[in-house]
């Protein structure tokens, strides 16, 4: 199979999963074994489909290295994935991106965890995003590609793959460090997700016990939802059915 066909299959997988996941969580049909299985399939799909296509393809398009019909398809796919954030929030990042899936699974390794303050993380990510996008547009360079992130998905275990290993090791301690500090697609997606139609929100059954606040790795409870990765921890930790993925209402 050519890389173009694999990219198209990856796009189809990402688009369909993004919408299916949002629907399943909305309908309360997302069980733990289901989402762990999906995360595992998405992580493995990175090797079969030759890489985490969204963050790097975005930069390929901006730097002009991806052209022709495949570029048109990629623009449409990336546009649809970004627009999906207006409906389901970060459902693509939550379950359909191989880098995200690896980080999510790594954070489940039971070792000591450290919290990353939301405001600091956002400040770093927007600075990095501006730098990465400027390098792509002005210098024609894809810095994420140069970081070597995709090589390991090509089963190329050279020195470059150390950056991937570093991200996975860091993800065991800090929740999704690459997504929250370095990813330009994540930054754009978060801008739209803060206006999403659906969001994790407390409902009338909530007794303000604070368990979900402690369980949320990004401090998104009661916030705008832009950094909610639909990880299900708040839903699973609540004993009163006080948390729900539902249509956004005014705070
Ligand atoms: S923020 Fe970037 S790396 Fe993280 S899941 Fe989203 S697209 Fe993937
Ligand atoms: S865990 Fe449930 S009851 Fe407690 S604050 Fe969160 S939503 Fe409310
Ligand atoms: S715990 Fe936080 S990140 Fe996870 S689903 Fe709940 S609000 Fe979103």
XYZ file of C-alpha atoms and ligand atoms in Angstrom:
275
model
C 0.000 0.000 0.000
C 1.318 3.471 -0.832
C 1.815 6.121 1.915
C -1.010 8.138 0.317
C -3.490 5.257 0.682
C -2.359 4.692 4.267
C -2.830 8.400 4.996
C -6.363 8.232 3.585
C -7.183 5.173 5.694
C -5.791 7.008 8.743
C -7.959 10.027 7.940
C -11.062 7.867 7.645
C -10.248 6.119 10.932
C -9.704 9.448 12.716
C -12.851 11.089 11.376
C -15.179 8.176 12.068
C -13.751 7.495 15.539
C -13.934 11.180 16.517
C -17.689 11.253 15.940
C -18.410 7.741 17.274
C -16.549 8.460 20.532
C -18.412 11.716 21.122
C -21.728 9.954 20.532
C -20.879 7.002 22.813
C -19.843 9.254 25.717
C -22.927 11.421 25.250
C -25.146 8.344 25.402
C -23.290 6.995 28.462
C -22.123 3.901 26.567
C -18.380 4.292 26.991
C -17.157 1.569 29.337
C -13.624 1.327 30.643
C -12.731 -1.829 28.716
C -14.103 -0.207 25.519
C -11.984 2.921 25.743
C -8.838 1.078 26.827
C -9.298 -1.179 23.785
C -9.808 1.849 21.513
C -6.691 3.540 22.925
C -4.696 0.374 22.281
C -5.982 0.079 18.694
C -5.232 3.757 18.020
C -1.702 3.443 19.430
C -1.009 0.376 17.250
C -2.648 2.051 14.238
C 0.193 4.575 14.318
C 2.592 1.802 13.258
C 0.275 0.395 10.595
C -0.702 3.776 9.142
C 2.855 5.101 9.329
C 2.654 7.768 11.931
C 0.624 10.269 13.911
C -0.565 12.049 10.829
C -2.432 15.042 12.223
C 0.191 17.251 13.952
C 2.881 16.525 11.354
C 0.581 16.727 8.321
C -0.643 20.109 9.488
C 2.958 21.328 9.319
C 3.548 19.540 5.998
C 0.666 21.565 4.562
C 1.854 24.845 6.063
C 5.433 24.298 4.885
C 4.295 23.364 1.369
C 5.907 19.896 1.363
C 2.505 18.266 0.878
C 0.940 19.294 -2.405
C -1.462 18.105 -5.079
C -4.658 16.125 -4.551
C -3.486 14.542 -1.310
C -2.947 18.059 0.127
C -6.543 18.953 -0.738
C -7.767 15.824 1.006
C -5.621 16.593 4.039
C -6.904 20.177 4.249
C -10.469 18.834 4.221
C -9.740 16.175 6.833
C -7.882 18.541 9.170
C -10.671 21.117 8.716
C -13.325 18.539 9.622
C -11.340 17.361 12.636
C -10.992 20.930 13.842
C -14.706 21.558 13.306
C -15.530 18.384 15.235
C -14.110 20.188 18.290
C -17.070 22.570 18.034
C -19.394 19.617 18.558
C -17.641 17.047 20.772
C -14.706 19.015 22.169
C -11.365 17.141 22.079
C -12.753 13.725 21.096
C -10.187 13.361 18.289
C -7.309 14.072 20.667
C -8.899 11.856 23.285
C -9.010 8.603 21.332
C -8.076 8.911 17.647
C -4.513 10.302 17.683
C -1.686 7.750 18.154
C 0.540 10.174 20.107
C -2.366 11.064 22.362
C -3.243 7.385 22.868
C 0.329 6.489 23.848
C 0.437 9.329 26.377
C -2.976 8.431 27.795
C -1.969 4.789 28.281
C 1.419 5.759 29.753
C -0.265 7.982 32.379
C -2.147 4.910 33.593
C 1.124 3.334 34.735
C 0.901 3.511 38.555
C 3.852 5.767 39.455
C 3.987 9.090 41.314
C 2.222 11.857 39.322
C 3.022 15.562 38.986
C 0.498 18.235 38.026
C 1.110 20.788 35.300
C -0.588 24.139 35.955
C -3.093 24.928 33.197
C -2.104 28.557 32.698
C 1.620 27.757 32.489
C 0.996 24.867 30.110
C -1.168 27.035 27.854
C 1.378 29.845 27.780
C 4.154 27.436 26.775
C 1.997 25.723 24.147
C 0.900 28.929 22.439
C 4.481 30.200 22.315
C 5.666 26.873 20.909
C 2.761 26.799 18.437
C 3.608 30.242 17.087
C 7.271 29.226 16.727
C 6.458 25.896 15.033
C 3.938 27.428 12.625
C 6.278 30.331 11.812
C 9.100 27.848 11.068
C 6.777 25.914 8.749
C 5.446 28.941 6.850
C 8.573 31.111 6.746
C 11.355 28.504 6.627
C 9.545 25.509 5.133
C 10.601 23.372 8.101
C 8.519 20.764 9.879
C 10.001 20.897 13.369
C 7.876 18.049 14.686
C 9.164 15.832 11.881
C 12.718 16.921 12.686
C 12.155 16.086 16.343
C 11.916 12.524 15.074
C 8.447 11.813 16.417
C 7.211 9.903 13.400
C 10.270 7.747 12.781
C 9.464 5.283 15.516
C 6.113 4.638 13.813
C 8.130 3.648 10.732
C 9.961 1.192 13.019
C 13.122 3.261 12.642
C 14.738 3.025 16.070
C 17.634 5.429 15.563
C 18.711 8.231 17.898
C 15.618 10.182 16.868
C 13.349 7.700 18.593
C 14.762 8.874 21.931
C 12.449 11.916 21.718
C 9.457 9.598 21.486
C 10.763 7.559 24.410
C 11.242 10.762 26.435
C 7.634 11.789 25.783
C 6.309 8.395 26.860
C 8.420 8.385 30.042
C 7.327 11.942 30.867
C 3.702 10.926 30.215
C 3.868 8.390 33.018
C 4.339 11.283 35.464
C 2.738 14.311 33.785
C -0.580 14.046 31.954
C -0.123 14.336 28.141
C 2.955 16.605 28.117
C 3.249 16.642 24.319
C -0.441 17.549 23.816
C -0.395 20.219 26.489
C 2.978 21.810 25.770
C 4.013 21.194 22.185
C 1.233 20.263 19.796
C 0.062 22.987 17.375
C -3.014 21.007 16.323
C -3.948 20.651 19.980
C -3.620 24.409 20.431
C -5.959 25.133 17.492
C -8.377 22.432 18.536
C -8.519 23.800 22.116
C -9.473 27.261 20.807
C -12.581 25.753 19.189
C -13.321 23.223 21.944
C -13.982 25.986 24.437
C -17.162 26.660 22.409
C -18.119 23.007 21.877
C -21.757 21.962 21.843
C -21.080 19.151 24.360
C -18.990 19.318 27.519
C -18.341 17.397 30.748
C -20.460 19.222 33.308
C -21.840 18.699 36.770
C -25.583 18.116 36.938
C -28.291 18.520 39.555
C -27.206 15.331 41.402
C -23.821 16.816 42.302
C -23.214 17.219 46.034
C -19.961 19.167 45.612
C -17.837 16.501 47.252
C -14.772 17.511 45.203
C -13.773 13.970 44.146
C -13.918 14.776 40.426
C -11.735 17.879 40.877
C -9.062 15.703 42.469
C -9.365 13.068 39.744
C -9.165 15.427 36.752
C -5.575 15.544 35.458
C -6.023 18.873 33.655
C -8.081 20.849 36.174
C -10.963 21.201 33.732
C -13.906 20.649 36.095
C -16.006 23.814 35.966
C -13.734 25.275 33.299
C -14.349 25.855 29.578
C -13.573 22.264 28.539
C -10.825 23.227 26.103
C -8.334 20.953 27.886
C -10.765 18.122 28.588
C -9.436 14.958 26.915
C -12.602 12.989 27.712
C -10.519 10.638 29.845
C -13.605 9.584 31.862
C -11.871 9.908 35.248
C -14.416 12.426 36.570
C -17.358 10.274 35.488
C -15.844 7.150 36.978
C -14.898 8.747 40.278
C -18.312 10.308 40.958
C -20.515 8.230 43.273
C -23.617 10.373 42.790
C -23.978 10.397 38.989
C -23.297 14.095 39.276
C -21.094 14.368 36.186
C -22.387 14.171 32.634
C -21.223 14.730 29.068
C -24.055 16.914 27.910
C -25.035 19.995 25.974
C -23.126 23.003 27.200
C -25.053 25.382 29.379
C -24.125 28.738 30.788
C -21.927 28.391 33.906
S -2.964 17.460 21.084
Fe -1.803 16.828 19.256
S -0.639 15.015 19.894
Fe -2.194 15.390 21.444
S -3.835 14.067 20.823
Fe -4.259 16.096 19.936
S -3.370 16.037 17.882
Fe -2.532 14.305 19.019
S -17.597 13.792 42.197
Fe -19.723 13.973 41.577
S -20.801 14.705 43.389
Fe -18.603 15.048 43.751
S -18.269 17.171 43.037
Fe -17.851 15.820 41.310
S -19.785 15.700 40.181
Fe -20.242 16.517 42.220
S -11.411 14.131 34.336
Fe -11.027 16.147 33.436
S -10.076 15.694 31.462
Fe -10.992 13.797 32.185
S -13.048 13.769 31.249
Fe -13.253 14.714 33.260
S -13.083 16.937 32.902
Fe -12.271 15.875 31.099
